[in-house]
Amino acid sequence: MSDALEAFRAEARAWVEENFPPSLAGKGMGMEGELDGDTKADFELWRARLGEKGWGAPTWPQEYGGAGLSHPQAKVVSEEISRVGGLNPIPALAGMGITMVGPTLLEYGTDDQKARHLPATARGEVRWCLGLSEPNAGSDLASLATKAEDKGDYFQLNGQKIWTSGADISHWCGALVRTDPSAPKHKGISFVMLPMDQEGVETRPIRLISGASPFCETFFNDARAEKSDLLGDLNDGWSVVKRLLQHERQSQTSAGSPMASAKSKAIQDVAKEYAGTDDSGALADGDLRSRLVNHLMDARSHSLTVRRITAEAKGQVKVSAAASILKNSATRISQTKSELTLEIMGAQGLGWEGAEFTAEEKNTVREWLWGKAISIYGGSFEVQKNIISKNILGLPETTQKG
Amino acid sequence: MIRDQAQAWATEQAPVAAFRRMRDAGVANRFEPATWESMVEMGWTGILVPETYGGSDLGYLTFGVVLEQLGRQLTASPLYASALVGASAVLLGGSDAQKEALLPKVVDGSEILTLAVDEGPRHTPGTMATAAEADGDGYRITGRKAQVLEGMSATAFIVAANGPNGIGLFLVPADASGVSRTALSTVDNRGYAHVDLVDVRVGGDAHLGDADVLEAVLDRARAGLGAEMLGVASQAFDMTLDYLKTREQFGRVIGSFQALGHRAADLYSQMELARSCAEAALMAVDAGAEDTAELCSLSKAKVGDFLHEMSNQLIQIHGGIGMTDEFDAGLYLKRARALEPLWGNQAFHRDRYARLLGF
């Protein structure tokens, strides 16, 4: 590591030590009543201090609420926060704001849009959801039907979105809407931003096979999006959303399951506990052992690939075509891990509720079910393969043109 | 820079067409002497050797870059056996005097070393029947080594044998009394030999270290082979992708069929992951990293899996033309399958990886 980065680490460490409220060490996001009155106030203080420092979105420019840091510096910041047992709550509080909407706004937004939306997002005060998929527009997103009519100063939206993560608690929504029904399907689409707290917007949470979920259905009935909140050019929303989805893939390339806790036990140790070992210390179930080692090798080769691609990009985490490779590989590893854990736990892995099952066991079954979504959202397994074959390998388009 | 040099040289001076000509002509040692001389002239035999002994000391990652390019053209030579595996054994297990005696000759090509470990059809480096008994101030070695790489052209064998301290490595000149060798004719047309040792007398200075050195040498051999295998597989991928873009059936290029587009995407993804493993193993060896053994097994297994699949798809996607001897696909398939078991196949390395991880 360079001297400059080491100097930055010393600075970051000093700031974290001075500003991180020790009462929050080892505490989560306060979702499960983990925080009482005092720690709640500390949580709010910590969020505000991080926001003020620009570390909610550290790589964004300072004028838009970031800290103008390089990616290696941002990594140092998150390492230093982890070191004291803390976490940065802002990316989660902002919903899709930090990972997807913000980077796209920085690229496509006007100065006015960036000034109005980014600073509050970077402080974790504004939560964003995305209205992209519709009941009849999933992998074929460009066939979406939600209509936006030009009403002079504003667009009037009518239609239904689905899988809008966190819509019921979000402040703003970035929505893909049809602004020119007569144009070919990719050409008549625009990207608009609208506040969720208005009469024409209604949300309904969706219960999944794994239980409660952050997903919602979102209904627009004469909802209003201001013209000044059109992102990118009119009828050029497809370019905006392609970029947005690249940012999404990039954020989904890590093989860690979204529900797995950092403290979770290594899968080989779980296997030894449930399936037993022979005299040599090897797993007694030879078939399981070879599938397990195969999985662990896949996981290792994935993380080595993330490291290699990052190094080849010289520290700049580029949004690249490689994201499709990494998303699919992360998906496969995560789903295989869930299937293996479920198999290892046997009948105990089927527990849904009650004291007869450990928290780990009940979490495993939910994680397994939830994991089925990973190969569907953010561009399905098959869509990623289309992207690889067309964009990286230069093979002809395999899907229908529209 | 060395990548460009290796690529240009291999494609111009030692392409797969030259390998084919050599095969058809039935060259005795299974490589062209002129090819080997050029490699020596370019200094590739000294990539691992310190400057004191006439080498360039560039390390394993650099050697891997060269081997990958040679793998792409199936270029035949004793470079890998002698300058990577043999030189590693001398560097890791040799005394200053042994290094002084051997390394300059490895670099100038006058000495061709090769490692002789396995005695049967499977890789079992932990057990062997070959014995090296103390005999005066030296050793007396008896046993049989199977499928020794470049066994006919080697000038000296580095023989693994049960010695006074358990398994050890012993340098045995190929012309020593009691050494005989039998050339093998194998599907991949590379140079292998069975080597018989009957009461072969070597001096005390023939000892090149014990079991720990053997293990470390084998890991370097695996990391290097991973690079060569990656080269073979990458070329097979490129040939296949090119065919997908040019071969027409049903009025369109076959790469426009989604079944094939997705298969190509899968193969490409596997190739990227395999490359990361191959490079990580070589870098770990260079850095002396603690997890070197894990990464070398990972590389041999993951690159092996990819090469296996890719070599089969090379034939399948090319269809009938892929089955003909006139086309090169078969040469790649044969080489692929011959490299998989060398120093442990995928199953060997999965088992080893699991043991290293404690299960």
XYZ file of N, CA, C and O in Angstrom, chain A residues 242-357:
464
model
N -29.862 1.372 -18.798
C -28.794 0.400 -19.048
C -27.612 0.682 -18.118
O -27.001 -0.219 -17.556
N -27.317 1.964 -17.967
C -26.230 2.384 -17.098
C -26.562 2.039 -15.634
O -25.744 1.524 -14.888
N -27.804 2.342 -15.286
C -28.278 2.068 -13.926
C -28.141 0.580 -13.595
O -27.706 0.182 -12.513
N -28.488 -0.265 -14.562
C -28.437 -1.712 -14.325
C -27.000 -2.217 -14.272
O -26.711 -3.191 -13.596
N -26.106 -1.525 -14.988
C -24.691 -1.898 -14.857
C -24.230 -1.615 -13.436
O -23.500 -2.405 -12.844
N -24.673 -0.468 -12.889
C -24.314 -0.180 -11.501
C -24.904 -1.233 -10.566
O -24.297 -1.608 -9.571
N -26.091 -1.728 -10.908
C -26.712 -2.751 -10.073
C -25.892 -4.047 -10.107
O -25.590 -4.627 -9.073
N -25.542 -4.488 -11.331
C -24.750 -5.715 -11.442
C -23.465 -5.590 -10.660
O -23.053 -6.497 -9.964
N -22.836 -4.407 -10.797
C -21.581 -4.172 -10.101
C -21.768 -4.370 -8.601
O -20.921 -4.922 -7.933
N -22.928 -3.930 -8.077
C -23.144 -4.038 -6.639
C -23.554 -5.451 -6.249
O -23.667 -5.768 -5.078
N -23.785 -6.330 -7.231
C -24.198 -7.703 -6.922
C -23.132 -8.726 -7.255
O -23.412 -9.894 -7.416
N -21.893 -8.270 -7.373
C -20.858 -9.208 -7.794
C -20.178 -9.901 -6.627
O -19.324 -10.737 -6.820
N -20.534 -9.509 -5.397
C -19.895 -10.205 -4.279
C -20.681 -11.466 -3.971
O -21.910 -11.487 -4.033
N -19.933 -12.551 -3.646
C -20.594 -13.845 -3.502
C -21.234 -14.024 -2.129
O -21.866 -15.019 -1.871
N -21.058 -13.071 -1.248
C -21.677 -13.178 0.063
C -23.185 -13.044 -0.082
O -23.667 -12.208 -0.818
N -23.926 -13.895 0.579
C -25.369 -13.805 0.485
C -25.837 -12.548 1.212
O -25.281 -12.170 2.233
N -26.859 -11.878 0.682
C -27.300 -10.636 1.317
C -27.804 -10.860 2.744
O -27.804 -9.949 3.548
N -28.245 -12.075 3.039
C -28.792 -12.315 4.374
C -27.783 -12.956 5.328
O -28.045 -13.111 6.501
N -26.618 -13.356 4.803
C -25.642 -14.030 5.664
C -24.977 -13.019 6.588
O -24.675 -11.912 6.178
N -24.763 -13.377 7.805
C -24.091 -12.456 8.716
C -22.595 -12.717 8.614
O -22.149 -13.810 8.282
N -21.840 -11.667 8.903
C -20.386 -11.775 8.781
C -19.849 -12.825 9.748
O -18.783 -13.380 9.535
N -20.594 -13.083 10.796
C -20.092 -13.984 11.825
C -20.436 -15.443 11.528
O -20.111 -16.324 12.305
N -21.134 -15.695 10.407
C -21.615 -17.061 10.184
C -20.437 -18.032 10.041
O -19.381 -17.712 9.522
N -20.648 -19.237 10.503
C -19.627 -20.274 10.558
C -19.257 -20.739 9.149
O -20.104 -20.775 8.265
N -18.006 -21.139 8.974
C -17.591 -21.687 7.682
C -18.404 -22.952 7.401
O -18.641 -23.756 8.302
N -18.791 -23.110 6.147
C -19.700 -24.214 5.797
C -19.060 -25.580 6.083
O -19.757 -26.527 6.482
N -17.724 -25.685 5.955
C -17.100 -26.982 6.237
C -17.197 -27.333 7.724
O -17.264 -28.506 8.095
N -17.223 -26.304 8.578
C -17.381 -26.578 10.013
C -18.814 -26.995 10.335
O -19.041 -27.873 11.171
N -19.782 -26.367 9.669
C -21.174 -26.792 9.834
C -21.315 -28.250 9.389
O -21.966 -29.063 10.046
N -20.668 -28.588 8.281
C -20.754 -29.951 7.759
C -20.168 -30.959 8.740
O -20.739 -32.026 8.987
N -19.022 -30.616 9.318
C -18.397 -31.538 10.276
C -19.296 -31.757 11.484
O -19.401 -32.861 12.007
N -19.966 -30.665 11.896
C -20.837 -30.734 13.057
C -22.052 -31.640 12.797
O -22.394 -32.481 13.621
N -22.678 -31.498 11.652
C -23.918 -32.241 11.378
C -23.655 -33.624 10.783
O -24.392 -34.559 11.054
N -22.622 -33.734 9.930
C -22.438 -34.982 9.174
C -21.325 -35.864 9.728
O -21.186 -37.012 9.325
N -20.505 -35.323 10.640
C -19.483 -36.139 11.274
C -18.251 -36.372 10.408
O -18.270 -36.131 9.198
N -17.178 -36.832 11.067
C -15.915 -37.050 10.361
C -15.438 -38.481 10.579
O -15.877 -39.150 11.507
N -14.532 -38.925 9.708
C -13.932 -40.251 9.912
C -12.664 -40.111 10.759
O -12.355 -39.026 11.250
N -11.923 -41.190 10.933
C -10.745 -41.180 11.813
C -9.683 -40.176 11.375
O -8.935 -39.651 12.188
N -9.631 -39.917 10.063
C -8.603 -38.995 9.576
C -9.047 -37.539 9.668
O -8.305 -36.638 9.292
N -10.256 -37.306 10.149
C -10.746 -35.926 10.254
C -11.455 -35.457 8.994
O -11.911 -34.316 8.921
N -11.545 -36.342 7.991
C -12.254 -35.971 6.764
C -13.756 -36.168 6.975
O -14.172 -37.000 7.785
N -14.554 -35.406 6.246
C -16.007 -35.572 6.332
C -16.371 -37.021 6.013
O -15.873 -37.596 5.046
N -17.262 -37.591 6.831
C -17.586 -39.004 6.651
C -18.358 -39.239 5.350
O -18.231 -40.282 4.724
N -19.161 -38.288 4.949
C -19.952 -38.411 3.718
C -19.074 -37.972 2.534
O -18.910 -36.782 2.270
N -18.504 -38.960 1.842
C -17.539 -38.669 0.790
C -18.122 -37.900 -0.390
O -17.466 -37.043 -0.974
N -19.369 -38.208 -0.696
C -20.015 -37.517 -1.815
C -20.232 -36.041 -1.471
O -19.939 -35.153 -2.260
N -20.720 -35.802 -0.274
C -20.902 -34.418 0.189
C -19.559 -33.693 0.211
O -19.447 -32.546 -0.215
N -18.526 -34.404 0.690
C -17.201 -33.782 0.808
C -16.698 -33.285 -0.549
O -16.205 -32.172 -0.668
N -16.885 -34.104 -1.590
C -16.350 -33.661 -2.877
C -17.189 -32.531 -3.471
O -16.653 -31.618 -4.089
N -18.480 -32.545 -3.217
C -19.281 -31.414 -3.719
C -18.987 -30.142 -2.925
O -18.987 -29.034 -3.462
N -18.724 -30.320 -1.632
C -18.415 -29.166 -0.793
C -17.082 -28.527 -1.194
O -16.976 -27.293 -1.301
N -16.090 -29.359 -1.452
C -14.794 -28.787 -1.811
C -14.882 -28.112 -3.179
O -14.288 -27.054 -3.411
N -15.690 -28.669 -4.051
C -15.893 -28.046 -5.350
C -16.497 -26.649 -5.178
O -16.072 -25.681 -5.818
N -17.476 -26.562 -4.301
C -18.111 -25.276 -4.017
C -17.101 -24.283 -3.450
O -17.047 -23.125 -3.867
N -16.277 -24.750 -2.502
C -15.313 -23.834 -1.890
C -14.264 -23.375 -2.891
O -13.793 -22.241 -2.849
N -13.919 -24.263 -3.831
C -12.978 -23.863 -4.885
C -13.617 -22.828 -5.814
O -12.961 -21.873 -6.234
N -14.886 -23.028 -6.117
C -15.585 -22.035 -6.944
C -15.591 -20.679 -6.257
O -15.361 -19.639 -6.877
N -15.871 -20.707 -4.955
C -15.941 -19.446 -4.204
C -14.576 -18.768 -4.184
O -14.465 -17.552 -4.350
N -13.520 -19.585 -4.013
C -12.165 -19.012 -3.996
C -11.821 -18.430 -5.362
O -11.260 -17.340 -5.465
N -12.158 -19.146 -6.420
C -11.809 -18.641 -7.754
C -12.605 -17.381 -8.075
O -12.116 -16.487 -8.751
N -13.817 -17.297 -7.538
C -14.590 -16.065 -7.730
C -13.905 -14.884 -7.051
O -13.729 -13.829 -7.660
N -13.513 -15.059 -5.784
C -12.937 -13.903 -5.099
C -11.575 -13.547 -5.701
O -11.226 -12.365 -5.766
N -10.831 -14.538 -6.187
C -9.573 -14.220 -6.874
C -9.838 -13.435 -8.157
O -9.056 -12.577 -8.551
N -10.969 -13.735 -8.802
C -11.293 -13.037 -10.050
C -11.704 -11.592 -9.776
O -11.295 -10.682 -10.503
N -12.479 -11.391 -8.728
C -12.832 -10.017 -8.348
C -11.549 -9.229 -8.082
O -11.373 -8.101 -8.559
N -10.622 -9.868 -7.364
C -9.366 -9.200 -7.030
C -8.555 -8.895 -8.295
O -8.019 -7.803 -8.465
N -8.509 -9.865 -9.199
C -7.718 -9.677 -10.421
C -8.293 -8.569 -11.296
O -7.565 -7.706 -11.798
N -9.611 -8.586 -11.460
C -10.234 -7.580 -12.321
C -10.088 -6.187 -11.712
O -9.824 -5.214 -12.412
N -10.210 -6.120 -10.387
C -10.019 -4.830 -9.711
C -8.583 -4.349 -9.900
O -8.341 -3.179 -10.195
N -7.623 -5.276 -9.756
C -6.215 -4.890 -9.896
C -5.921 -4.452 -11.325
O -5.207 -3.477 -11.553
N -6.508 -5.165 -12.298
C -6.257 -4.814 -13.692
C -6.856 -3.463 -14.043
O -6.386 -2.772 -14.931
N -7.917 -3.065 -13.293
C -8.518 -1.746 -13.530
C -7.768 -0.673 -12.744
O -8.232 0.446 -12.612
N -6.609 -1.036 -12.210
C -5.726 -0.125 -11.467
C -6.458 0.606 -10.339
O -6.372 1.824 -10.188
N -7.206 -0.149 -9.571
C -7.832 0.431 -8.386
C -9.137 1.148 -8.671
O -9.911 1.407 -7.766
N -9.381 1.475 -9.930
C -10.661 2.103 -10.262
C -11.680 0.998 -10.518
O -11.541 0.242 -11.460
N -12.681 0.891 -9.634
C -13.669 -0.171 -9.831
C -14.577 0.262 -10.970
O -15.526 1.009 -10.799
N -14.220 -0.196 -12.165
C -14.973 0.206 -13.353
C -16.263 -0.584 -13.463
O -16.317 -1.744 -13.108
N -17.259 0.075 -13.996
C -18.446 -0.667 -14.383
C -18.086 -1.318 -15.711
O -17.785 -0.642 -16.679
N -18.056 -2.627 -15.738
C -17.554 -3.270 -16.941
C -18.408 -4.462 -17.311
O -19.240 -4.933 -16.541
N -18.154 -4.949 -18.511
C -18.867 -6.123 -18.985
C -18.586 -7.329 -18.103
O -19.400 -8.238 -17.997
N -17.413 -7.313 -17.442
C -17.063 -8.439 -16.566
C -18.082 -8.599 -15.452
O -18.190 -9.662 -14.853
N -18.851 -7.539 -15.177
C -19.844 -7.621 -14.107
C -20.832 -8.754 -14.357
O -21.304 -9.386 -13.417
N -21.154 -9.028 -15.616
C -22.104 -10.112 -15.918
C -21.512 -11.469 -15.551
O -22.210 -12.342 -15.047
N -20.230 -11.638 -15.817
C -19.562 -12.887 -15.444
C -19.592 -13.041 -13.931
O -19.939 -14.091 -13.398
N -19.253 -11.957 -13.253
C -19.149 -12.029 -11.794
C -20.510 -12.183 -11.151
O -20.660 -12.885 -10.150
N -21.537 -11.555 -11.727
C -22.863 -11.696 -11.136
C -23.315 -13.148 -11.222
O -23.814 -13.716 -10.259
N -23.139 -13.753 -12.379
C -23.568 -15.150 -12.511
C -22.749 -16.079 -11.632
O -23.281 -17.018 -11.038
N -21.471 -15.799 -11.523
C -20.658 -16.693 -10.709
C -21.012 -16.512 -9.235
O -21.150 -17.491 -8.489
N -21.237 -15.277 -8.807
C -21.646 -15.030 -7.416
C -22.991 -15.692 -7.122
O -23.199 -16.265 -6.048
N -23.886 -15.633 -8.088
C -25.209 -16.234 -7.928
C -25.109 -17.739 -7.735
O -25.708 -18.318 -6.822
N -24.334 -18.363 -8.599
C -24.201 -19.813 -8.540
C -23.591 -20.244 -7.199
O -24.060 -21.187 -6.563
N -22.588 -19.517 -6.766
C -21.913 -19.873 -5.519
C -22.868 -19.715 -4.336
O -22.965 -20.583 -3.468
N -23.600 -18.607 -4.338
C -24.497 -18.338 -3.225
C -25.631 -19.372 -3.162
O -25.975 -19.879 -2.093
N -26.193 -19.709 -4.322
C -27.281 -20.693 -4.338
C -26.766 -22.085 -3.970
O -27.432 -22.826 -3.238
N -25.588 -22.428 -4.460
C -25.024 -23.739 -4.125
C -24.751 -23.838 -2.631
O -25.015 -24.862 -1.997
N -24.262 -22.741 -2.074
C -23.972 -22.746 -0.642
C -25.245 -22.995 0.167
O -25.252 -23.775 1.122
N -26.334 -22.353 -0.240
C -27.601 -22.555 0.468
C -28.095 -23.988 0.335
O -28.546 -24.591 1.305
N -28.011 -24.523 -0.880
C -28.464 -25.901 -1.093
C -27.624 -26.866 -0.261
O -28.141 -27.811 0.341
N -26.305 -26.643 -0.242
C -25.432 -27.533 0.524
C -25.713 -27.436 2.018
O -25.766 -28.438 2.720
N -25.917 -26.212 2.508
C -26.168 -26.041 3.945
C -27.468 -26.725 4.337
O -27.558 -27.401 5.366
N -28.464 -26.568 3.493
C -29.756 -27.213 3.760
C -29.581 -28.738 3.802
O -30.088 -29.411 4.697
N -28.836 -29.252 2.837
C -28.590 -30.692 2.787
C -27.815 -31.150 4.026
O -28.130 -32.195 4.621
N -26.823 -30.378 4.422
C -25.994 -30.728 5.582
C -26.847 -30.800 6.844
O -26.700 -31.700 7.668
N -27.768 -29.854 6.985
C -28.577 -29.806 8.208
C -29.682 -30.860 8.226
O -30.300 -31.096 9.269
N -29.921 -31.467 7.089
C -30.904 -32.549 7.043
C -32.273 -32.081 7.506
O -32.724 -30.987 7.154
N -32.929 -32.894 8.326
C -34.285 -32.574 8.771
C -34.314 -31.283 9.585
O -35.307 -30.546 9.577
N -33.186 -30.971 10.262
C -33.156 -29.732 11.064
C -33.142 -28.494 10.170
O -33.467 -27.394 10.624
N -32.750 -28.666 8.931
C -32.690 -27.539 8.013
C -34.052 -27.129 7.476
O -34.162 -26.173 6.714
N -35.075 -27.862 7.865
C -36.413 -27.558 7.352
C -37.240 -26.720 8.308
O -38.369 -26.336 8.005
N -36.663 -26.421 9.481
C -37.425 -25.696 10.509
C -37.840 -24.301 10.064
O -37.035 -23.544 9.528
N -39.095 -23.994 10.275
C -39.641 -22.683 9.855
C -39.782 -21.758 11.055
O -39.403 -20.599 11.020
N -40.368 -22.297 12.136
C -40.569 -21.503 13.351
C -40.415 -22.415 14.558
O -40.442 -23.634 14.428
N -40.301 -21.824 15.753
C -40.342 -22.607 16.981
C -38.992 -22.891 17.581
O -37.954 -22.730 16.937
N -39.021 -23.339 18.844
C -37.808 -23.514 19.632
C -37.076 -24.815 19.324
O -35.968 -25.034 19.803
N -37.689 -25.711 18.526
C -37.024 -26.976 18.203
C -35.895 -26.775 17.189
O -35.125 -27.696 16.934
N -35.856 -25.595 16.609
C -34.826 -25.315 15.600
C -33.993 -24.123 16.044
O -34.524 -23.182 16.632
